[in-house]
Coordinates of C-alpha atoms in Angstrom, one line a residue:
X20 CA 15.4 51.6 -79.6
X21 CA 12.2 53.6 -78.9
X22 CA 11.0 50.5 -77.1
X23 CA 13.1 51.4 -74.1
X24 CA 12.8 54.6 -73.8
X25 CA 12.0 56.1 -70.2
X26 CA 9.5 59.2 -71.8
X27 CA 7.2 55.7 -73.0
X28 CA 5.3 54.1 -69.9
X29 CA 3.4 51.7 -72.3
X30 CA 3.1 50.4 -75.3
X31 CA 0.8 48.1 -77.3
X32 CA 1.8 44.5 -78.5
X33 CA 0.0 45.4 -81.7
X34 CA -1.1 41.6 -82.0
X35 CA -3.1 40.6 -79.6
X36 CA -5.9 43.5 -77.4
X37 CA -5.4 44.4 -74.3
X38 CA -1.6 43.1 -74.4
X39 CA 1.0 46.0 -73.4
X40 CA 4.2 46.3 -72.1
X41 CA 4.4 48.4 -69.3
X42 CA 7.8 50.4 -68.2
X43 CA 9.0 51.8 -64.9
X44 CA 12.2 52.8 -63.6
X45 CA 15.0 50.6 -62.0
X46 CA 17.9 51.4 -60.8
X47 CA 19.7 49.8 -64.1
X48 CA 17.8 51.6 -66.3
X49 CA 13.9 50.7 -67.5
X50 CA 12.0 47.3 -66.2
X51 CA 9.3 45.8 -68.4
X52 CA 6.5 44.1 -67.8
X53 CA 3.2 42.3 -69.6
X54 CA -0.2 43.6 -68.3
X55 CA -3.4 42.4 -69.5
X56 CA -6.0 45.8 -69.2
X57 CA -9.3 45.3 -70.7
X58 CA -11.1 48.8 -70.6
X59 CA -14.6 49.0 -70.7
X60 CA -17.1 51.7 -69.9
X61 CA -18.9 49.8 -67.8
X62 CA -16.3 49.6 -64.2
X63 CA -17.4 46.3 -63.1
X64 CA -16.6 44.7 -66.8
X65 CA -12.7 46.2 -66.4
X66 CA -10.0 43.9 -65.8
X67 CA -6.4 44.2 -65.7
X68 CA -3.5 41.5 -64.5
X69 CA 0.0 41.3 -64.2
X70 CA 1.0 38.5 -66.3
X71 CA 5.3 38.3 -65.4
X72 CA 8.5 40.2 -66.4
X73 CA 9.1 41.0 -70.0
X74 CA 11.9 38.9 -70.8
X75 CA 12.8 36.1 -73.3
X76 CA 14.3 33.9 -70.5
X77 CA 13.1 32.6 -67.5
X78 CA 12.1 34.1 -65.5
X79 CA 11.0 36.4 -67.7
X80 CA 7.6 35.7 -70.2
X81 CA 8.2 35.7 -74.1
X82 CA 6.2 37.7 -76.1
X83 CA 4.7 34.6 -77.7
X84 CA 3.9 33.2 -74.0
X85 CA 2.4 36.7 -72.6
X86 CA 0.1 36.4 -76.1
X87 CA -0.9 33.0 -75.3
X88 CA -1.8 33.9 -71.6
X89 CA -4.0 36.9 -73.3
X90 CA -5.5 34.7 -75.1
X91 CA -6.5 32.4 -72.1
X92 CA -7.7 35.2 -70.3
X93 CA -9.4 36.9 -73.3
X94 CA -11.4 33.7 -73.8
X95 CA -12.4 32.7 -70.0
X96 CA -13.8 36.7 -70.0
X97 CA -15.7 35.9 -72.8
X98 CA -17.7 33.0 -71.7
X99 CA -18.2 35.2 -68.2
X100 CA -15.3 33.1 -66.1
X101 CA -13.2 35.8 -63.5
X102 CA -9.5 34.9 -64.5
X103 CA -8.8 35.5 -60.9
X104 CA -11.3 33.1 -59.4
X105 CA -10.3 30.9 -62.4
X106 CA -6.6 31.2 -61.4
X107 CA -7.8 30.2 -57.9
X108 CA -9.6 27.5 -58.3
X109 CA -6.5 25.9 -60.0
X110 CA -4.5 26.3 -57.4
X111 CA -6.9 24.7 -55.1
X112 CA -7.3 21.4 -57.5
X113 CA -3.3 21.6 -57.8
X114 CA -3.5 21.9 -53.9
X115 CA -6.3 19.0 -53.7
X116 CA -4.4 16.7 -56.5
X117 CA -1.0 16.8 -54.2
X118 CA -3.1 16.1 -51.4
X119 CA -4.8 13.2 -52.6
X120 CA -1.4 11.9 -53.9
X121 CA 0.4 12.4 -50.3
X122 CA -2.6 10.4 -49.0
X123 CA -2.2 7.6 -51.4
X124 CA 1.5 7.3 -50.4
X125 CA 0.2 6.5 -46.9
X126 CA -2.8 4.9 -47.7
X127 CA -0.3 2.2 -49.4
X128 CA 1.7 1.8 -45.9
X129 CA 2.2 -1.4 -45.1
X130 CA 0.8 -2.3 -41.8
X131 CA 3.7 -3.7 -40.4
X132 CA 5.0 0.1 -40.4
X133 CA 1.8 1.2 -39.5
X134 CA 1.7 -1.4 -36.6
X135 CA 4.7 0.1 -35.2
X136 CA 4.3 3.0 -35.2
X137 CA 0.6 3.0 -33.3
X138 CA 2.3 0.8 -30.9
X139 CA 4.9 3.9 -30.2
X140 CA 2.5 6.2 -30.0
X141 CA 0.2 4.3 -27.6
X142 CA 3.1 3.8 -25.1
X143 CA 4.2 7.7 -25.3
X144 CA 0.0 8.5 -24.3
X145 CA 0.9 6.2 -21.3
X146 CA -1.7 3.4 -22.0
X147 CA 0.6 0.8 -20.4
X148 CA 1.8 3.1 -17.5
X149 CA 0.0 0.8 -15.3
X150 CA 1.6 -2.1 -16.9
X151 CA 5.2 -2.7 -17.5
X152 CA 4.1 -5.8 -19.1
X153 CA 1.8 -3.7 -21.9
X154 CA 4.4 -3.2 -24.5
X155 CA 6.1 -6.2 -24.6
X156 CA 2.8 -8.2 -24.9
X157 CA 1.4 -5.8 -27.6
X158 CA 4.6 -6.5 -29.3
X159 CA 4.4 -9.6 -29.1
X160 CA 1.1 -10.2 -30.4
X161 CA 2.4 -7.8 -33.7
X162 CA 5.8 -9.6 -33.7
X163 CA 4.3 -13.2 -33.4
X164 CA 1.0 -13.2 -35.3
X165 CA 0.0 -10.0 -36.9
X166 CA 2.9 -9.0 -38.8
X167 CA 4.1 -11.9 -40.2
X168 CA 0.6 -12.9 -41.7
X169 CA -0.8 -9.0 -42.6
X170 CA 2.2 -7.4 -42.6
X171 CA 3.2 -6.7 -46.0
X172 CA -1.0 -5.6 -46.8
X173 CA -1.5 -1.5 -46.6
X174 CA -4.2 -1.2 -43.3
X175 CA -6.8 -0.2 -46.8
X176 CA -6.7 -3.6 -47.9
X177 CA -7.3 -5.4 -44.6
X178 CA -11.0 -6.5 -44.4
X179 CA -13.5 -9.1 -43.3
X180 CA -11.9 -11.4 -45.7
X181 CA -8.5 -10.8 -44.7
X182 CA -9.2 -11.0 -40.7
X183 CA -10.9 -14.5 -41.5
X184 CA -7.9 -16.0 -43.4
X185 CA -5.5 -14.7 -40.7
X186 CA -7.3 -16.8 -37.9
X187 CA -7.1 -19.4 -40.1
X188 CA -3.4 -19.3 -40.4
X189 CA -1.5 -21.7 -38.2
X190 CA -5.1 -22.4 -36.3
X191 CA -4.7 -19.5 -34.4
X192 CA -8.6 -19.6 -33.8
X193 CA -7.8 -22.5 -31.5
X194 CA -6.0 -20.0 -29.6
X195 CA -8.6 -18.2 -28.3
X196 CA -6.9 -15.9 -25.9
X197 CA -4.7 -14.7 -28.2
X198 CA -7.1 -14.5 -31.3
X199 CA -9.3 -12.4 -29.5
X200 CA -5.9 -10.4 -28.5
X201 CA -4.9 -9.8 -31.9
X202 CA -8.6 -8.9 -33.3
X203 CA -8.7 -6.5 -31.0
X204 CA -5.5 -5.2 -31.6
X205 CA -6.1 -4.8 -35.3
X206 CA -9.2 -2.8 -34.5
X207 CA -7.2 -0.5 -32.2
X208 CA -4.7 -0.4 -34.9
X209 CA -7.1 0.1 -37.8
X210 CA -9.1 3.0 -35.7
X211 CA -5.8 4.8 -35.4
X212 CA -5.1 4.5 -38.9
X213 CA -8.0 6.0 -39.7
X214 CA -7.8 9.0 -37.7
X215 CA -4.3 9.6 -38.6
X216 CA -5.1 9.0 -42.5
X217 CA -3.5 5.7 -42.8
X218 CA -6.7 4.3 -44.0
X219 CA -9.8 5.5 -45.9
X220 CA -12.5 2.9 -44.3
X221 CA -13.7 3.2 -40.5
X222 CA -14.6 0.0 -39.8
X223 CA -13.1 -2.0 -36.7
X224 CA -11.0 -4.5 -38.8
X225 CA -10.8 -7.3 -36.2
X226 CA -14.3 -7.0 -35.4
X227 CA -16.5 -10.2 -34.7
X228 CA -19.7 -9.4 -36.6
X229 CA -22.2 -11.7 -37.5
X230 CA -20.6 -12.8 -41.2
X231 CA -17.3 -13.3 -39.5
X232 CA -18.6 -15.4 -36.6
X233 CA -20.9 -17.6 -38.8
X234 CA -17.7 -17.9 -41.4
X235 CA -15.8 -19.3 -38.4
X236 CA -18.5 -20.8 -36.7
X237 CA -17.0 -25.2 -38.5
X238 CA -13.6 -23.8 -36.9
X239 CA -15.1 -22.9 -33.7
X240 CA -16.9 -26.0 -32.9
X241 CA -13.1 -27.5 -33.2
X242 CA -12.0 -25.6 -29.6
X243 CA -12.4 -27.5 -26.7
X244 CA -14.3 -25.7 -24.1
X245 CA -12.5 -24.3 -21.5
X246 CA -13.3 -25.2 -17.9
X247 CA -12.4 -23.5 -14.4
X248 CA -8.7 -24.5 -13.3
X249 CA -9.0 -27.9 -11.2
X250 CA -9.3 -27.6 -7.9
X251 CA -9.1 -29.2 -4.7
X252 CA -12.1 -30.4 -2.7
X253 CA -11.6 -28.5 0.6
X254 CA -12.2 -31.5 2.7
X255 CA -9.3 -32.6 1.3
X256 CA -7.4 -29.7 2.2
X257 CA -5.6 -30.6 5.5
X258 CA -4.2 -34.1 4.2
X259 CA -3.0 -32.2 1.4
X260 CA -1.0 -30.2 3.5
X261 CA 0.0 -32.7 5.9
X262 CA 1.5 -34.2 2.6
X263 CA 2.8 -31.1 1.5
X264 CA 4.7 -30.1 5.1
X265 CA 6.5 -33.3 4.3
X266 CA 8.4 -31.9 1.6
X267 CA 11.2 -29.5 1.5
X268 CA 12.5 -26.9 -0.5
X269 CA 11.4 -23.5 -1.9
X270 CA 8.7 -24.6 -4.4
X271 CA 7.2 -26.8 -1.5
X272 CA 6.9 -23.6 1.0
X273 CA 6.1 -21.7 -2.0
X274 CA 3.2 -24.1 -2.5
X275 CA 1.9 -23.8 1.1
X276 CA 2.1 -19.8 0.5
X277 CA -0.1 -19.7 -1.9
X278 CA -2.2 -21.9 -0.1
X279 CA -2.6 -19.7 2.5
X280 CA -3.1 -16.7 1.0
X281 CA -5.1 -18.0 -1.6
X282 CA -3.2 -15.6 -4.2
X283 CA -2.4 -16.2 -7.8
X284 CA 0.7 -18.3 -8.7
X285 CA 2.4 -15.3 -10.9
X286 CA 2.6 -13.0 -7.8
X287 CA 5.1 -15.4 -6.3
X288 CA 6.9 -17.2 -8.9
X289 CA 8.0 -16.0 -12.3
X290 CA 5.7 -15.0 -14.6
X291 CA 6.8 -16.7 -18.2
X292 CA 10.3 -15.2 -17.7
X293 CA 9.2 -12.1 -16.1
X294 CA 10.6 -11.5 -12.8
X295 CA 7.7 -11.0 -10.5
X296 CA 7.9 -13.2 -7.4
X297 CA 7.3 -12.4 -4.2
X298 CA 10.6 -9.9 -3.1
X299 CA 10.9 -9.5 1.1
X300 CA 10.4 -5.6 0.4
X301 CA 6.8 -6.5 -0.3
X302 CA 6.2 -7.7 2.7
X303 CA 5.4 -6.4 6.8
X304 CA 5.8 -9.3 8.9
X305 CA 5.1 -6.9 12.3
X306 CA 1.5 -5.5 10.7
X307 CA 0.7 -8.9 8.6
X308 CA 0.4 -7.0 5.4
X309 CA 1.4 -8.2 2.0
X310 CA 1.8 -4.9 -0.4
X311 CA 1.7 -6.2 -4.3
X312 CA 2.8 -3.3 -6.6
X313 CA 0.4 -2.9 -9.4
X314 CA 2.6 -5.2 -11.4
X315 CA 1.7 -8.2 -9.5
X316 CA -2.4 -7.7 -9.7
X317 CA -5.1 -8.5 -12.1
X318 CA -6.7 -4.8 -11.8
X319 CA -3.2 -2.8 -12.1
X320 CA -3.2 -1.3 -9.5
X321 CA -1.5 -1.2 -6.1
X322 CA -3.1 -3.7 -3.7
X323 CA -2.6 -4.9 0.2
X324 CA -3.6 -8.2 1.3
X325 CA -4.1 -9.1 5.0
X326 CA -1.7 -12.7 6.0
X327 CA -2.9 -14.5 8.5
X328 CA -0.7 -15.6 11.6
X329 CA 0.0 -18.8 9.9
X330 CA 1.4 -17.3 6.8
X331 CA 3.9 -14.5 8.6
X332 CA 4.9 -17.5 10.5
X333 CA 5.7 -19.6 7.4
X334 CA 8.0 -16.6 6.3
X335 CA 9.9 -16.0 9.4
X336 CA 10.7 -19.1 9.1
X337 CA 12.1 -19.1 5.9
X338 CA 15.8 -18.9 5.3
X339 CA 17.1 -16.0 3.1
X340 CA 19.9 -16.1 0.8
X341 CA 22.1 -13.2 0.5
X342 CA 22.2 -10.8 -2.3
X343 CA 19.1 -12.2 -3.7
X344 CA 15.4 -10.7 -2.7
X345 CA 13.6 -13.0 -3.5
X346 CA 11.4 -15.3 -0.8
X347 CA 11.2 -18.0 -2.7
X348 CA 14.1 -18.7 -4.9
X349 CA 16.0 -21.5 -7.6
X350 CA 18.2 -23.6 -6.7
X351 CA 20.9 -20.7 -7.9
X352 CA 19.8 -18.5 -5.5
X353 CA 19.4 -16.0 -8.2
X354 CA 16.0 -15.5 -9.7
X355 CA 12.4 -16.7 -8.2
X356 CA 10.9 -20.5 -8.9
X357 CA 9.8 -20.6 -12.2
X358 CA 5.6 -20.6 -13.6
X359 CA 5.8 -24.0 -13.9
X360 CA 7.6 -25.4 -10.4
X361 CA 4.5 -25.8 -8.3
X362 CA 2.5 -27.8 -10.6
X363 CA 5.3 -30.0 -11.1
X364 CA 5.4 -30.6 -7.4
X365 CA 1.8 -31.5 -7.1
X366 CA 2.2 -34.0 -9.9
X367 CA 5.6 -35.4 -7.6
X368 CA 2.8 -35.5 -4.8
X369 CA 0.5 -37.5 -6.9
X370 CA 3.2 -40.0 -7.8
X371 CA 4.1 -40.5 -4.4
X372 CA 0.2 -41.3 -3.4
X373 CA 0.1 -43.5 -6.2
X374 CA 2.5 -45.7 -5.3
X375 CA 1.5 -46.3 -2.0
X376 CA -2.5 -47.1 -3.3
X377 CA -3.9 -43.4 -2.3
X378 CA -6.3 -41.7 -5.0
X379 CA -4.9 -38.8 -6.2
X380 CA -5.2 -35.4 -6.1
X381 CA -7.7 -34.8 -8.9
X382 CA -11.1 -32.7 -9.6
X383 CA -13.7 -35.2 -10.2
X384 CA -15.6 -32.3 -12.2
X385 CA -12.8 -31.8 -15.0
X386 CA -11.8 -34.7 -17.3
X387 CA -8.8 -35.3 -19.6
X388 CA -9.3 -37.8 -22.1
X389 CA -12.2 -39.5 -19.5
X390 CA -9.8 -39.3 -16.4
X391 CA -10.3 -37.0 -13.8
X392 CA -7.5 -33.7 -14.4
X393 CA -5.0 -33.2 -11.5
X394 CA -5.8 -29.8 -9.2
X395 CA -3.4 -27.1 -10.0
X396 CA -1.7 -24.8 -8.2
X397 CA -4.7 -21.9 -9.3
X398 CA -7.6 -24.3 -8.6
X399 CA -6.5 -23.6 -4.4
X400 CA -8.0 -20.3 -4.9
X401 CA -12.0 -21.9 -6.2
X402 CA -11.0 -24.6 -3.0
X403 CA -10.5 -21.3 -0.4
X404 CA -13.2 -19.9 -1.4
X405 CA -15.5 -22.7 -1.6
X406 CA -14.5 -23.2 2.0
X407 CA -15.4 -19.9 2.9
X408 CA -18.9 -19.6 1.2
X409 CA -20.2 -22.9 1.3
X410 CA -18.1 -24.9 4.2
X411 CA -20.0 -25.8 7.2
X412 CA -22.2 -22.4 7.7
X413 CA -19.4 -20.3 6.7
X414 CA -21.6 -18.5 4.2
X415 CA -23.1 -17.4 7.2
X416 CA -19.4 -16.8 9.3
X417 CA -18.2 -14.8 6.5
X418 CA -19.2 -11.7 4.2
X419 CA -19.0 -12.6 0.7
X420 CA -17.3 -9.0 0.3
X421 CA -14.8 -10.2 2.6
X422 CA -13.6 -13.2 1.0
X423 CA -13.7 -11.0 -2.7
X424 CA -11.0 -9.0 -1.0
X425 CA -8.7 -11.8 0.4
X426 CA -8.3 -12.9 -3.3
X427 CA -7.6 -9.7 -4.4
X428 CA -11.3 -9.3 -6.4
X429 CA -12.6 -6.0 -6.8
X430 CA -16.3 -6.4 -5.2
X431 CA -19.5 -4.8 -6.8
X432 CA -21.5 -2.2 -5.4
X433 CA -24.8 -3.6 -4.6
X434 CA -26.3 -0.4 -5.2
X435 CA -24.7 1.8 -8.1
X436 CA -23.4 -2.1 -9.8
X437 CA -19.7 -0.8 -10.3
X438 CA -17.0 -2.2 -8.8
X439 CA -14.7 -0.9 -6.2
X440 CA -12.1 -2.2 -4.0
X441 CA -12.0 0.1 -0.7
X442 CA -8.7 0.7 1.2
X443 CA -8.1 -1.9 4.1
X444 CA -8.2 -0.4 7.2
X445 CA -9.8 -0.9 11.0
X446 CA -12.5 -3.3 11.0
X447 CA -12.0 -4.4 7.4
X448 CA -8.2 -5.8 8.2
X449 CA -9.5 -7.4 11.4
X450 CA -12.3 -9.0 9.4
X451 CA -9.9 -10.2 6.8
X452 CA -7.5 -11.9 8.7
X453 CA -10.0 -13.6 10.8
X454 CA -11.1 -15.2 7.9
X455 CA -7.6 -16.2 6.8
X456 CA -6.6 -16.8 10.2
X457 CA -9.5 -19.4 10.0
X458 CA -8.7 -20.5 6.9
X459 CA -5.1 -21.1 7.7
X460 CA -6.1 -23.4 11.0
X461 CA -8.2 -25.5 8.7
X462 CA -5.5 -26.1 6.4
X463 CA -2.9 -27.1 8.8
X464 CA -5.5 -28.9 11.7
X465 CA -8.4 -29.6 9.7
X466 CA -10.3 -27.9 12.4
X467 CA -13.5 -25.6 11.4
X468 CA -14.1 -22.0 12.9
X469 CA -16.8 -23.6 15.0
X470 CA -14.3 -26.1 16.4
X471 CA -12.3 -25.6 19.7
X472 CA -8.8 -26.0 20.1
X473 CA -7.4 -29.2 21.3
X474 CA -6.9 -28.3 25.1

């Protein structure tokens, strides 16, 4: 056929302008292929375009489809369209259209996947690397509360509306700890979503705006107020301990520790299953420092407390049970007391005094059901320092700075207003433990720093 021929480098379709085949060698013989070539006096009305391999196949383009592309571009040139820029803004809505669908597909992940998956990330940036405890709470506000009510919603369906029905569910606004947890764990969630296209909307989800709080506002006025933890009156103090001295056993020793050293309960015992009481590595007896790893402290972060002479004689005193580092253990020997152990004993205390026609040990300022609540192991802390600001000119004995650092409180800077918690050395140990020192001979002899020995 005279189509093929190699003397031929084009050739007219004959049916449709500016359609031709064009020919040039290959190593089998002749390839052909449609061009689109619009001539035109005028060079900046010129156009040509490939328009695909002759071929009636794929991947080749029929002659009926290389007309019907002709005819597309024919048309677009005639209402003053580029067929280029047209091609090209195709593209970009093709590239536009598949990425509005790919962001559908995750807009319509369910938070409980979402969830997760912020949770991961969060602990690979290291935002619990000052608490081991981090994760495992986070999880278990997802685990416990979040997921199984919101779980199966995508995070662009969670709203006002949404938030309000989930602190509904189960009464979980009477939780108040862990409501405000979870909100604020759903914002942290939702503003992740939003930055890594999860969600469209960036609003804080679990935010407590002024629809929200008035919405909740019948609920609210349901939750009993919460008072300071009961405490002991520090007059009281030294009977309390004669009492206490009485009894034997880990939980009672325990229990005069933490008197003391007015710390916090969880840095001794177990900490709702977590095993964070107080190990004998922690401690130097011979310089009377207590070293709580960040674990064990409010702020996170490493901390040394000062004992007095009374405690670091409590603990040489102390049995210890081998194989097992803990300074105050269970009855197994195995693991520390448990959260619970030294309220229990106070309560023990208060049965014995009741049978015998004493008052109790109770905080006239806190009343359950119109009775006056029982102190608790925390309230010792209000009762140490209440001693040490208020007690017999001790406001005046003491700086308030140095009984913030014997209960482990960061103290504010009275001129910049931050808080800082500087390193104990010299003349600041020396001025903590003789305030503890102080504090201990109260406890034990009921005697007040201005009060002289018994010769």
């Amino acid at each position: 056929s005279n189509l093929f021929r190699e003397e031929v480098p084009k050739q007219s379709d004959g049916g449709m302008p500016c359609l031709l085949i064009v020919y040039t060698p290959a190593p089998d013989g002749v390839a052909a292929k449609w061009v689109y070539r619009k001539q035109h006096k005028d060079p900046a009305r010129r156009f040509e375009a490939g328009l695909g391999v002759y071929g009636e196949r794929p991947p080749g383009v029929s002659l009926q489809r290389a007309r019907e592309k002709a005819a597309e571009i024919t048309a677009m040139l005639a209402q003053g369209i580029h067929p280029l820029d047209e091609k090209r803004r195709r593209k970009e809505e093709l590239a536009e259209a598949k990425k509005a669908a790919a962001a559908a597909v995750k807009y319509n992940t369910p938070l409980s996947k979402v969830a997760l998956l912020w949770l991961e990330d969060q602990d690979k940036a290291g935002k619990w690397a000052d608490d081991s405890r981090g994760y495992q709470r986070f999880r278990g506000y997802l685990k416990n509360w979040i997921i199984p009510a919101l779980g199966n919603l995508p995070l662009d369906e969670i709203g006002r509306e949404e938030v309000f029905d989930f602190l509904q569910r189960d009464k979980l606004y009477m939780k108040v700890d862990t409501a405000d947890k979870c909100r604020s764990t759903l914002t942290a969630i939702g503003t992740w979503a939003y930055i890594h296209g999860y969600r469209r909307d960036d609003k804080e989800i679990g935010k407590l705006d002024g629809i929200l709080r008035e919405r909740l506002k019948p609920y609210l006025r349901q939750v009993p107020k919460r008072g300071h933890n009961p405490a002991l009156r520090p007059e009281d103090m030294p009977e309390f301990m004669s009492q206490l001295k009485r009894h034997n056993g880990p939980s009672a020793r325990a229990l005069e520790f933490l008197i003391l050293t007015a710390c916090r309960q969880d840095s001794i015992v177990n900490d709702r299953g977590k095993v964070l009481g107080l190990r004998w590595e922690h401690l130097d007896l011979d310089a009377g420092i207590w070293h709580l790893p960040r674990d064990w402290t409010k702020m996170k972060k490493d901390m040394d407390l000062v004992l007095s002479t009374y405690a670091v004689d409590l603990l040489k005193s102390l049995p210890r049970v081998d194989g097992c580092p803990f300074v105050f253990p269970d009855r197994h020997g195995t693991r520390s007391l448990a959260l619970g152990t030294l309220g229990f004993l106070i309560n023990n205390m208060n049965g014995e005094r009741s049978r015998v026609g004493l008052p109790k040990w109770v905080d006239p300022k806190y009343l359950k059901n119109g009775e006056p609540r029982a102190v608790t192991p925390h309230g010792m802390r209000a009762t140490f320092t209440t001693w040490a600001r208020q007690g017999r000119d001790n406001f005046k004995r003491f700086n308030p700075d140095t009984v913030e650092l014997c209960v482990g409180h960061a103290v504010r800077d009275r001129l910049g207003g931050a808080y800082y918690r500087p390193d104990l050395s010299g003349e600041l140990i020396q001025q903590c433990r003789d305030l503890m020192n102080a504090w201990g001979r109260y406890c034990l002899t009921g005697k007040w720093p201005d009060e002289p020995d018994d010769e």
